[in-house]
Coordinates of C-alpha atoms in Angstrom, one line a residue:
Chain Z
M1 CA -19.5 -60.4 57.6
V2 CA -20.6 -59.0 53.9
L3 CA -18.3 -61.0 51.8
S4 CA -18.4 -65.2 51.8
R5 CA -15.5 -67.1 50.6
K6 CA -18.0 -67.4 47.6
D7 CA -17.7 -63.7 46.9
M8 CA -14.0 -63.9 46.9
E9 CA -13.5 -66.1 44.8
E10 CA -16.0 -64.7 42.4
L11 CA -14.1 -60.9 42.9
A12 CA -11.1 -62.4 42.4
V13 CA -12.3 -63.5 38.6
L14 CA -14.0 -60.2 38.1
A15 CA -10.5 -58.6 39.2
Q16 CA -8.5 -61.0 36.7
I17 CA -6.3 -62.0 39.0
A18 CA -5.3 -65.5 40.1
L19 CA -5.1 -66.0 44.1
D20 CA -4.0 -68.8 46.4
E21 CA -6.2 -70.1 49.7
E22 CA -4.0 -68.3 51.9
E23 CA -4.2 -64.7 49.9
L24 CA -7.9 -65.1 49.4
A25 CA -8.3 -66.1 53.6
D26 CA -6.3 -63.4 54.4
L27 CA -8.2 -61.1 51.9
Q28 CA -11.8 -61.4 52.7
S29 CA -10.7 -60.9 56.7
Q30 CA -9.4 -57.5 55.8
L31 CA -11.5 -56.4 53.1
N32 CA -14.8 -57.7 55.5
N33 CA -12.6 -55.3 57.9
L34 CA -12.4 -52.7 55.6
L35 CA -15.9 -52.4 54.8
R36 CA -17.0 -52.3 58.2
Y37 CA -15.1 -49.5 58.4
V38 CA -16.1 -47.5 55.4
E39 CA -19.8 -48.3 56.5
T40 CA -19.7 -45.6 58.6
I41 CA -20.1 -42.9 56.2
N42 CA -23.4 -44.6 55.6
E43 CA -25.1 -42.4 58.9
I44 CA -24.2 -39.3 57.1
D45 CA -27.5 -37.6 55.8
T46 CA -27.1 -37.5 52.1
E47 CA -30.6 -37.0 51.1
N48 CA -30.9 -34.7 47.7
V49 CA -26.9 -34.5 47.3
E50 CA -25.9 -35.1 44.0
P51 CA -22.6 -36.5 44.1
T52 CA -19.3 -35.3 42.9
F53 CA -17.3 -38.0 40.7
Y54 CA -15.2 -34.6 39.0
L55 CA -14.0 -31.8 41.4
L56 CA -13.6 -28.9 38.1
P57 CA -16.2 -28.3 35.5
L58 CA -14.7 -29.8 32.5
Q59 CA -15.6 -30.0 29.4
N60 CA -14.7 -32.5 26.5
V61 CA -11.5 -31.3 24.6
W62 CA -11.7 -31.7 21.0
R63 CA -9.2 -30.9 18.6
Q64 CA -9.0 -30.7 14.8
D65 CA -8.2 -34.0 12.9
E66 CA -4.9 -33.0 12.0
D67 CA -1.0 -33.1 12.1
G68 CA -0.6 -32.9 15.9
R69 CA 2.0 -34.9 17.8
Q70 CA 4.5 -37.7 16.0
P71 CA 2.7 -40.8 17.1
L72 CA 5.2 -43.5 18.4
A73 CA 7.4 -45.4 15.7
A74 CA 6.2 -49.5 16.0
E75 CA 9.2 -50.3 17.4
E76 CA 8.7 -48.5 20.4
V77 CA 5.3 -49.5 20.7
F78 CA 6.3 -52.7 20.8
Q79 CA 9.5 -52.9 22.7
N80 CA 8.0 -53.0 26.0
A81 CA 5.9 -56.2 24.5
L82 CA 7.0 -59.7 25.5
E83 CA 5.1 -61.3 22.6
Q84 CA 4.5 -59.6 19.1
E85 CA 4.5 -61.0 15.5
R86 CA 4.2 -59.1 12.5
G87 CA 2.6 -55.6 13.9
F88 CA 0.9 -57.3 16.4
F89 CA 0.7 -58.3 20.1
K90 CA 0.0 -61.4 21.0
V91 CA -1.8 -63.6 23.5
P92 CA -2.1 -67.6 24.2
R93 CA -4.7 -68.6 21.3
I94 CA -8.0 -68.4 22.4
L95 CA -9.8 -70.3 19.2
Chain Y
M1 CA 27.8 -26.6 54.5
E2 CA 28.6 -29.4 51.5
I3 CA 27.3 -28.8 48.3
F4 CA 24.5 -31.6 49.1
D5 CA 23.4 -29.5 51.6
L6 CA 22.1 -26.2 49.6
T7 CA 19.1 -25.5 48.0
A8 CA 18.4 -25.2 44.2
H9 CA 18.4 -20.6 44.6
E10 CA 21.4 -21.2 46.6
L11 CA 23.3 -23.3 44.1
S12 CA 22.0 -21.3 41.3
D13 CA 23.5 -17.8 42.3
L14 CA 26.7 -19.7 42.9
L15 CA 26.5 -21.0 39.1
E16 CA 26.1 -17.3 38.7
K17 CA 29.0 -16.0 40.7
K18 CA 31.1 -18.4 38.8
E19 CA 32.2 -19.8 42.3
V20 CA 31.0 -23.4 41.4
T21 CA 30.2 -24.9 38.0
D22 CA 27.2 -27.6 36.7
I23 CA 30.1 -30.4 36.7
E24 CA 31.3 -29.9 40.4
I25 CA 27.3 -29.9 42.0
T26 CA 26.2 -33.3 39.8
S27 CA 29.4 -34.9 40.9
A28 CA 28.9 -33.4 44.4
V29 CA 25.6 -34.9 44.9
L30 CA 26.1 -38.6 43.1
K31 CA 28.8 -38.5 45.5
R32 CA 26.8 -37.8 48.1
I33 CA 24.7 -40.8 46.7
H34 CA 27.5 -43.3 46.4
Q35 CA 28.3 -42.4 50.7
I36 CA 25.0 -42.7 51.9
D37 CA 22.4 -44.8 49.4
G38 CA 23.5 -48.6 50.6
D39 CA 21.7 -46.6 53.8
I40 CA 18.8 -44.8 53.1
R41 CA 17.8 -47.1 49.3
A42 CA 16.2 -43.8 48.3
Y43 CA 17.0 -44.9 45.1
V44 CA 15.4 -47.7 42.6
T45 CA 17.6 -46.3 39.3
I46 CA 20.8 -44.2 39.4
T47 CA 21.2 -42.3 35.5
E48 CA 25.2 -41.2 36.6
E49 CA 26.9 -41.5 33.1
N50 CA 23.5 -39.4 31.8
A51 CA 23.8 -36.9 35.1
L52 CA 27.0 -36.6 34.3
H53 CA 26.9 -35.5 30.0
A54 CA 24.1 -33.1 31.4
A55 CA 25.5 -31.2 33.4
K56 CA 28.8 -30.9 31.0
N57 CA 26.3 -29.4 28.1
V58 CA 24.7 -27.3 30.8
H59 CA 28.2 -26.5 32.0
E60 CA 29.2 -25.5 28.1
R61 CA 26.2 -23.6 27.4
R62 CA 26.9 -21.1 30.7
N63 CA 30.4 -21.1 29.5
K64 CA 29.1 -19.4 26.3
G65 CA 27.3 -17.2 27.9
D66 CA 23.5 -18.2 27.4
A67 CA 21.0 -16.9 29.1
L68 CA 19.5 -19.8 31.2
P69 CA 16.8 -20.8 33.8
P70 CA 17.5 -20.6 37.7
L71 CA 16.3 -24.5 37.7
A72 CA 19.9 -25.2 35.0
G73 CA 22.4 -27.5 36.2
I74 CA 20.5 -28.3 39.3
P75 CA 20.7 -32.0 40.1
M76 CA 16.7 -33.6 41.2
A77 CA 15.5 -36.9 40.7
L78 CA 11.7 -38.4 39.9
K79 CA 9.2 -40.7 41.9
D80 CA 9.3 -43.6 39.4
N81 CA 5.6 -43.4 38.5
I82 CA 7.0 -40.6 36.2
C83 CA 7.3 -41.7 33.1
T84 CA 10.8 -41.3 31.2
R85 CA 12.3 -42.3 27.8
G86 CA 14.7 -44.9 27.7
V87 CA 15.1 -44.9 31.5
R88 CA 13.2 -47.6 33.6
T89 CA 10.4 -46.7 35.0
T90 CA 8.7 -49.4 38.1
C91 CA 6.8 -47.7 40.2
S92 CA 8.6 -49.9 42.5
S93 CA 6.6 -53.3 41.3
R94 CA 7.1 -56.6 39.8
M95 CA 5.0 -55.7 36.8
L96 CA 7.2 -52.9 35.5
E97 CA 10.1 -54.0 37.0
N98 CA 11.6 -53.7 33.1
F99 CA 9.2 -51.8 31.8
I100 CA 11.6 -48.4 29.3
P101 CA 8.9 -45.4 28.6
P102 CA 9.0 -45.0 24.8
Y103 CA 8.3 -41.1 25.6
S104 CA 8.9 -39.2 28.9
A105 CA 6.1 -37.0 31.1
T106 CA 5.3 -33.9 30.5
V107 CA 7.0 -32.8 33.9
V108 CA 9.8 -34.5 32.8
D109 CA 9.8 -32.5 29.7
R110 CA 9.5 -29.4 31.4
L111 CA 11.9 -29.8 34.0
L112 CA 14.9 -31.0 31.6
E113 CA 13.5 -27.8 29.4
N114 CA 15.1 -25.5 32.0
S115 CA 18.4 -28.0 32.3
A116 CA 18.1 -29.3 35.3
V117 CA 19.7 -33.1 35.6
L118 CA 18.4 -35.7 35.7
L119 CA 19.9 -38.4 38.3
G120 CA 17.9 -41.3 39.1
K121 CA 14.5 -42.4 39.7
L122 CA 13.7 -42.9 43.2
N123 CA 11.0 -45.6 45.6
M124 CA 8.1 -45.6 46.6
D125 CA 5.1 -47.7 47.4
E126 CA 4.2 -50.2 44.6
F127 CA 2.0 -48.1 42.7
A128 CA 1.9 -45.5 45.0
M129 CA -0.7 -47.5 47.1
G130 CA 0.6 -47.0 51.1
S131 CA 2.2 -44.4 53.5
S132 CA 5.9 -45.9 54.7
T133 CA 8.0 -46.9 51.0
E134 CA 7.7 -50.3 53.1
S135 CA 5.0 -51.9 49.9
S136 CA 7.9 -51.4 47.4
Y137 CA 8.9 -54.4 45.3
F138 CA 12.2 -54.4 46.1
F139 CA 13.0 -52.7 49.2
P140 CA 12.1 -50.4 52.2
T141 CA 13.7 -46.9 52.1
R142 CA 15.1 -45.3 55.5
N143 CA 13.9 -41.9 56.9
P144 CA 17.3 -39.7 57.0
W145 CA 16.3 -38.6 60.8
D146 CA 16.6 -42.5 62.0
I147 CA 17.0 -44.8 59.5
D148 CA 15.2 -47.5 61.6
R149 CA 12.1 -45.5 60.7
V150 CA 9.9 -45.1 57.8
P151 CA 10.4 -42.2 55.8
G152 CA 6.9 -41.9 54.6
G153 CA 5.1 -42.8 51.5
S154 CA 4.0 -43.2 49.1
S155 CA 6.7 -41.0 47.8
G156 CA 9.1 -42.2 50.2
G157 CA 12.3 -42.0 47.9
S158 CA 11.7 -38.7 46.9
A159 CA 11.2 -37.4 50.7
A160 CA 14.4 -39.1 51.8
A161 CA 16.8 -38.3 48.9
V162 CA 15.5 -34.6 49.5
A163 CA 16.7 -34.9 53.3
A164 CA 20.0 -36.5 52.7
G165 CA 20.8 -34.5 49.8
E166 CA 20.9 -37.4 47.8
A167 CA 19.1 -35.0 45.2
V168 CA 18.6 -31.5 45.0
F169 CA 15.3 -31.4 44.6
A170 CA 12.2 -33.7 43.3
L171 CA 9.3 -35.1 41.7
G172 CA 6.8 -37.0 43.8
S173 CA 2.8 -37.4 43.5
D174 CA 0.2 -37.3 45.4
T175 CA -3.2 -39.4 46.1
G176 CA -4.1 -38.7 50.0
G177 CA -1.0 -37.3 50.8
S178 CA 2.0 -38.9 49.3
I179 CA 4.0 -35.9 48.8
R180 CA 3.1 -33.9 52.0
Q181 CA 3.5 -36.8 54.8
P182 CA 6.7 -38.0 53.6
A183 CA 8.0 -34.6 53.4
A184 CA 6.6 -34.0 56.9
F185 CA 8.4 -37.6 58.1
C186 CA 11.6 -36.0 56.8
G187 CA 11.6 -32.8 57.8
I188 CA 11.4 -31.4 53.8
V189 CA 8.8 -29.2 52.1
G190 CA 5.9 -30.9 50.0
M191 CA 3.4 -29.4 48.4
K192 CA 0.2 -31.0 46.2
P193 CA -1.2 -28.5 43.7
T194 CA -4.5 -27.7 43.1
Y195 CA -6.3 -30.9 40.8
G196 CA -5.6 -29.6 37.0
L197 CA -3.0 -27.4 37.1
V198 CA 0.1 -29.8 36.9
S199 CA 0.0 -32.1 33.9
R200 CA -0.6 -35.9 34.8
S201 CA 0.3 -37.2 31.3
G202 CA 3.3 -39.7 31.8
V203 CA 2.7 -40.5 35.5
V204 CA 1.7 -43.9 35.9
A205 CA -2.9 -43.3 37.2
F206 CA -3.4 -44.4 40.9
A207 CA -6.6 -42.9 41.2
S208 CA -7.4 -40.3 38.1
S209 CA -9.9 -38.2 39.7
M210 CA -7.2 -37.0 43.1
D211 CA -3.7 -37.6 41.4
Q212 CA -1.4 -34.8 40.7
V213 CA 1.8 -34.1 40.6
G214 CA 4.6 -31.7 43.0
P215 CA 8.0 -31.0 44.1
L216 CA 9.4 -31.9 47.1
T217 CA 11.9 -29.5 48.5
K218 CA 14.5 -27.9 51.3
D219 CA 12.9 -24.9 51.1
V220 CA 9.7 -22.5 50.4
R221 CA 11.5 -20.7 47.2
D222 CA 13.2 -23.8 45.8
C223 CA 9.1 -25.7 45.7
A224 CA 8.0 -21.9 44.3
L225 CA 10.9 -22.3 41.6
V226 CA 10.2 -25.7 40.9
M227 CA 6.1 -24.9 40.7
N228 CA 7.4 -22.4 38.2
A229 CA 9.0 -25.4 35.4
I230 CA 5.8 -27.6 35.8
A231 CA 2.5 -26.3 36.5
G232 CA 0.5 -25.2 33.1
Y233 CA -2.1 -26.2 30.7
D234 CA -0.8 -29.5 28.4
P235 CA -3.1 -30.5 25.7
L236 CA -1.5 -34.2 26.3
D237 CA -3.5 -34.4 29.6
S238 CA -8.0 -33.3 29.0
T239 CA -7.8 -32.8 33.1
S240 CA -5.7 -30.2 32.9
V241 CA -6.4 -26.5 33.3
K242 CA -6.1 -23.7 31.0
R243 CA -4.8 -20.8 32.7
N244 CA -2.6 -18.0 33.2
V245 CA 0.4 -19.2 35.5
P246 CA 1.7 -16.5 37.7
D247 CA 6.0 -16.3 38.5
Y248 CA 5.3 -18.2 42.7
T249 CA 8.5 -16.4 43.8
T250 CA 6.6 -13.0 43.3
F251 CA 4.9 -14.1 46.5
L252 CA 7.7 -14.9 48.6
T253 CA 7.2 -11.8 50.6
G254 CA 6.9 -12.6 54.5
E255 CA 4.2 -11.4 55.1
V256 CA 1.4 -12.5 56.9
K257 CA 0.0 -9.6 58.7
G258 CA -3.8 -9.6 58.2
K259 CA -4.2 -13.0 56.8
R260 CA -7.0 -15.0 58.1
I261 CA -6.0 -18.2 59.0
G262 CA -8.1 -20.9 60.6
V263 CA -6.9 -24.2 63.0
V264 CA -9.1 -26.8 61.9
R265 CA -10.4 -27.8 65.4
E266 CA -11.8 -31.5 64.6
M267 CA -7.4 -32.3 63.9
I268 CA -6.0 -31.3 67.0
D269 CA -8.3 -33.3 69.0
D270 CA -7.6 -36.9 70.9
G271 CA -6.3 -38.3 67.5
L272 CA -3.2 -36.4 67.7
N273 CA 0.3 -37.1 69.3
P274 CA 0.0 -34.5 72.4
R275 CA 3.7 -34.6 71.8
V276 CA 3.0 -33.2 67.8
A277 CA 0.6 -31.2 69.1
E278 CA 2.8 -29.1 71.4
V279 CA 5.1 -28.4 68.4
F280 CA 2.0 -27.8 66.2
K281 CA 0.6 -24.6 69.1
K282 CA 3.7 -23.2 68.8
A283 CA 3.6 -22.7 65.1
V284 CA 0.0 -21.2 65.4
N285 CA 1.3 -18.8 68.1
K286 CA 4.0 -18.0 65.8
L287 CA 1.4 -16.9 62.8
E288 CA 0.0 -15.2 65.3
G289 CA 2.4 -13.4 66.6
L290 CA 3.9 -12.4 62.7
G291 CA 0.3 -10.7 62.9
A292 CA -1.7 -13.2 60.7
V293 CA -5.4 -13.5 62.3
V294 CA -5.9 -17.3 63.4
D295 CA -9.5 -19.0 65.1
E296 CA -10.6 -22.0 64.8
C297 CA -12.5 -24.1 62.8
S298 CA -14.2 -26.5 62.3
L299 CA -14.2 -29.6 59.0
P300 CA -17.1 -32.4 60.9
V301 CA -17.6 -34.4 58.1
A302 CA -14.3 -34.1 56.3
A303 CA -12.3 -35.2 59.3
A304 CA -14.4 -37.7 60.0
S305 CA -15.5 -39.3 56.6
S306 CA -12.6 -38.5 54.4
V307 CA -10.6 -41.5 55.2
P308 CA -13.5 -44.1 54.6
V309 CA -14.6 -41.6 51.5
Y310 CA -10.9 -42.5 50.1
H311 CA -10.9 -46.1 50.4
I312 CA -13.8 -46.8 48.9
I313 CA -13.1 -44.0 45.6
A314 CA -9.4 -44.6 45.7
P315 CA -9.5 -48.3 45.1
A316 CA -12.7 -48.5 43.0
E317 CA -10.7 -45.5 40.5
A318 CA -7.4 -47.5 40.5
S319 CA -9.1 -51.2 40.0
S320 CA -10.4 -49.2 36.4
N321 CA -6.9 -47.8 36.0
L322 CA -4.5 -51.2 36.7
A323 CA -6.9 -52.9 34.4
R324 CA -4.0 -51.8 31.3
F325 CA -1.3 -54.8 33.1
D326 CA -2.0 -57.3 31.5
G327 CA 1.0 -59.2 30.6
V328 CA -0.2 -58.1 26.7
R329 CA 1.6 -54.8 25.7
F330 CA 4.2 -54.0 28.3
G331 CA 5.2 -55.1 31.3
Y332 CA 5.3 -58.8 33.4
R333 CA 3.9 -61.8 31.7
A334 CA 3.2 -65.0 33.6
V335 CA 4.8 -67.4 31.2
P336 CA 3.8 -71.5 31.8
E337 CA 6.0 -74.4 32.9
K338 CA 7.6 -76.3 30.0
G339 CA 5.3 -78.3 28.7
E340 CA 1.8 -76.6 29.9
K341 CA -0.2 -74.0 28.4
Y342 CA -2.4 -71.0 29.6
T343 CA -5.4 -69.7 28.0
L344 CA -5.7 -66.6 27.9
E345 CA -7.7 -65.4 31.2
E346 CA -5.2 -67.6 32.7
M347 CA -2.3 -65.8 31.3
Y348 CA -4.4 -62.6 32.6
M349 CA -5.1 -64.1 35.6
K350 CA -1.6 -65.6 36.7
T351 CA 0.2 -62.5 35.6
R352 CA -1.9 -59.9 37.5
G353 CA -1.4 -62.2 40.5
K354 CA 1.9 -62.9 40.3
G355 CA 2.9 -59.2 38.9
F356 CA 1.3 -56.9 41.7
G357 CA 2.2 -57.2 45.5
P358 CA -0.6 -57.6 48.5
E359 CA -1.3 -53.7 49.3
V360 CA -2.1 -53.4 44.9
K361 CA -4.2 -56.5 45.3
R362 CA -6.3 -55.4 48.2
R363 CA -7.1 -52.6 47.0
I364 CA -8.0 -54.0 43.5
M365 CA -10.0 -56.3 45.2
M366 CA -11.7 -53.2 47.1
G367 CA -12.0 -51.1 43.7
T368 CA -13.9 -54.0 42.3
Y369 CA -16.0 -54.6 44.9
V370 CA -17.4 -51.8 45.4
L371 CA -18.1 -50.8 41.8
S372 CA -19.7 -54.3 41.0
S373 CA -23.7 -54.5 40.5
G374 CA -25.2 -54.3 43.9
S375 CA -22.4 -52.1 46.1
Y376 CA -22.5 -49.9 43.5
E377 CA -24.6 -47.6 45.2
K378 CA -24.6 -48.1 48.7
Y379 CA -20.3 -47.9 48.4
Y380 CA -19.2 -45.5 45.4
I381 CA -22.3 -43.5 44.9
K382 CA -22.7 -43.2 48.9
A383 CA -18.5 -41.8 48.7
A384 CA -19.3 -39.3 45.7
K385 CA -22.4 -38.1 47.5
V386 CA -20.0 -37.7 50.5
R387 CA -17.2 -36.0 48.8
T388 CA -20.1 -33.4 47.7
L389 CA -20.6 -32.7 51.1
I390 CA -16.6 -32.5 52.2
K391 CA -16.0 -30.1 49.2
K392 CA -18.6 -28.1 50.6
E393 CA -17.3 -27.6 54.1
F394 CA -14.6 -26.7 52.7
E395 CA -15.9 -23.2 50.2
Q396 CA -17.9 -22.5 53.4
A397 CA -14.9 -22.4 55.8
Y398 CA -12.7 -20.2 52.6
E399 CA -15.6 -17.7 53.2
R400 CA -14.3 -16.7 56.7
F401 CA -10.5 -18.1 56.5
D402 CA -7.5 -17.1 53.8
V403 CA -6.0 -20.6 54.7
L404 CA -7.2 -23.5 56.6
I405 CA -3.8 -25.5 58.5
T406 CA -3.5 -28.7 61.0
P407 CA -0.4 -30.8 61.6
T408 CA 0.6 -33.2 58.5
T409 CA 0.2 -36.2 60.2
P410 CA -1.3 -37.1 63.9
D411 CA 1.8 -38.8 65.0
L412 CA 5.4 -38.8 64.2
P413 CA 7.9 -41.7 61.9
F414 CA 7.4 -44.5 62.7
L415 CA 9.2 -48.0 62.9
L416 CA 9.8 -49.7 59.7
G417 CA 6.9 -53.1 60.6
E418 CA 5.2 -51.2 63.2
K419 CA 2.6 -50.7 61.3
V420 CA 1.4 -53.9 59.8
N421 CA -2.9 -53.9 59.7
P422 CA -4.0 -52.1 56.8
L423 CA -5.8 -49.8 58.7
D424 CA -3.5 -49.1 61.2
S425 CA -1.0 -47.2 58.4
Y426 CA -4.8 -45.3 56.5
D427 CA -4.8 -43.6 59.6
S428 CA -1.7 -41.7 59.3
D429 CA -2.6 -39.9 55.8
K430 CA -6.1 -38.5 57.8
Y431 CA -5.4 -34.7 57.4
T432 CA -4.1 -35.1 54.6
V433 CA -6.7 -37.0 52.7
P434 CA -9.8 -34.5 52.7
V435 CA -7.0 -32.2 50.3
N436 CA -7.5 -34.7 47.7
I437 CA -11.3 -35.1 47.9
A438 CA -11.7 -32.1 47.4
G439 CA -9.1 -31.2 44.9
L440 CA -7.8 -28.1 46.8
P441 CA -3.6 -27.3 46.8
A442 CA -1.8 -27.5 50.0
I443 CA 1.8 -27.9 51.2
S444 CA 4.0 -29.4 54.0
I445 CA 6.5 -27.4 55.5
P446 CA 8.9 -27.7 58.8
C447 CA 7.9 -27.2 62.0
G448 CA 9.7 -28.4 64.8
F449 CA 11.2 -31.6 66.4
V450 CA 10.3 -34.1 69.0
D451 CA 13.5 -36.2 70.1
G452 CA 15.1 -35.3 66.7
L453 CA 12.4 -36.2 64.8
P454 CA 10.6 -33.7 62.2
V455 CA 7.4 -32.2 62.6
G456 CA 5.6 -30.8 59.6
M457 CA 2.8 -28.2 59.3
Q458 CA 0.0 -28.6 56.1
I459 CA -1.6 -25.3 54.5
I460 CA -4.6 -25.7 52.9
A461 CA -5.6 -23.0 50.2
P462 CA -8.4 -22.4 47.7
A463 CA -8.8 -24.4 44.8
F464 CA -5.5 -22.4 42.3
R465 CA -4.7 -19.8 45.4
E466 CA -1.3 -21.3 45.4
D467 CA -0.2 -17.8 46.2
S468 CA -1.9 -17.9 49.7
L469 CA 0.2 -21.1 50.8
F470 CA 3.6 -19.7 49.5
Q471 CA 2.3 -16.3 51.3
V472 CA 2.0 -18.1 54.4
A473 CA 4.7 -20.8 54.3
Y474 CA 7.4 -18.6 53.5
A475 CA 6.5 -15.8 56.1
F476 CA 6.8 -18.9 58.7
E477 CA 9.7 -20.6 57.3
Q478 CA 11.7 -16.8 57.3
N479 CA 10.9 -16.5 60.8
T480 CA 11.8 -20.3 62.3
P481 CA 15.3 -22.3 61.8
Y482 CA 13.9 -25.5 61.1
H483 CA 13.9 -25.6 57.4
R484 CA 17.7 -24.7 57.3
E485 CA 18.6 -28.8 59.8
R486 CA 19.9 -31.4 57.9
P487 CA 19.5 -34.7 59.2
P488 CA 22.7 -36.4 60.7
I489 CA 22.4 -39.9 59.4
K490 CA 23.4 -42.4 61.3
R491 CA 25.2 -45.0 58.9
R492 CA 24.7 -48.8 59.6
A493 CA 26.4 -52.1 58.2
S494 CA 24.5 -52.2 55.0
E495 CA 23.3 -55.5 55.1
E496 CA 20.2 -56.3 52.8
K497 CA 21.2 -55.7 48.8
A498 CA 17.7 -56.5 47.7
K499 CA 16.9 -56.9 43.8
G500 CA 16.2 -54.8 41.4
S501 CA 19.1 -51.9 42.6
D502 CA 21.3 -50.9 40.6
I503 CA 23.5 -49.7 42.9
D504 CA 27.0 -50.5 43.5
D505 CA 28.6 -49.9 47.1

């Protein structure tokens, strides 16, 4: 087994997802199965093979810092936020 | 045939000849939705009033004698991960149940510039993660050919709506087969364009190096018309490619003489349902009969390793993309019980714990793990290296062949609830996933039936050779009857009335 129960709890914090006991147990067995399955690619020889992260020979895109598109109006930016105040998104107090 | 059974190009011809009006078409399709969507459940949101208003507008312009493009007045609908300004865009997730985008995706702007009429938003697997549309937070969609079966996924609402006449065409998105597999299951045409050909701006990201938007249509000509409208460079998508987009209808010649077609040996072996194999073999013979030069080809790494590579790379990218759903700027936010208070981290974690469904959580956890230190090299980098080998394998195959063909799926549409183990349903994408890994264009077209259930054939071309796909697909289609079949929808007593639906029966 690759992932222990403790690994699962740490992973949930890394992923920032609150999971209950049952979910943690289910996910532990599912992820361990899935990892066993995907590990089959370790049998493939990739000596001297470069990884592919992107499929196209892309270059960074630059543009002049002028006019361009109109940005969204403030009310549009905030229309989907649950809490806001004076032009800021509001989150629980951190200090 | 009824109005709702017709294709976009057939309707466009009738409009030109003044045998039908734009308003009649949209009204007929809306009526069809009201008649059967209680059984099919393709729609998450229906924008009836806007649709009628838009149709009236096109009608008036047509009467004035304005020159209108072929998609003008054609009612269509969009997978619900494609942002529509002012119209709820949910990704079929609790997380975005009430999200109203402040702007539209570029593909939406382009369809509206072409005066197509938006009918509404279509159900999908939550955040496009799934192959059956059962992971939708709202309700599952049913296959119009057999309502006890799934329509495929993740663009299951898109495929079911088009097959059932609830939209003349639809857009979907395809990260590992999510357009082609449901198109095959619902007996229609579905295309995943070359990575970079269609803008992803305003389409909620799942796996950014593989996602691509494409059409689901009733025939190949409609697919070409929709591609004409949506393909092309977009400055708002930094991965969109600057190149001239041809008129795709010019490749609909009906001619395949001398085309070199490779049948992928590993995709017609033991893993394929024998009855699907039979139908596929007949389709291959048909192409040969039309003058194509058919031979076997082998893609051992792509066939054996694409699905594992996909289930490393896609969740890795998803875990990063879905980090934006944190309850702050948009989407669901968990609220503490009265008298309680959340810290910032508690708010994040509870929001994501309650806002995401099981499949999404599973993929985020998987992606987080394969990117974490200690497993990054072993899983993620290894998968990226195998990806290079898969890409090369296709490139070598295209030295001998113009296109490759496979069955679109290894099996027929399965029953709702049949595939509960996540690994089972991952298998249903095994012929479509390699195409996304390599960034190639591919189309699924109807190629026959088994016990009244449709079977799809997938055609795969080199990057940016959509012309070859259209040529081969159209020639096959015009010499076979399958694309003209319409599902005999059997009604059932609609017992479930799931939350999130805007449909009034």
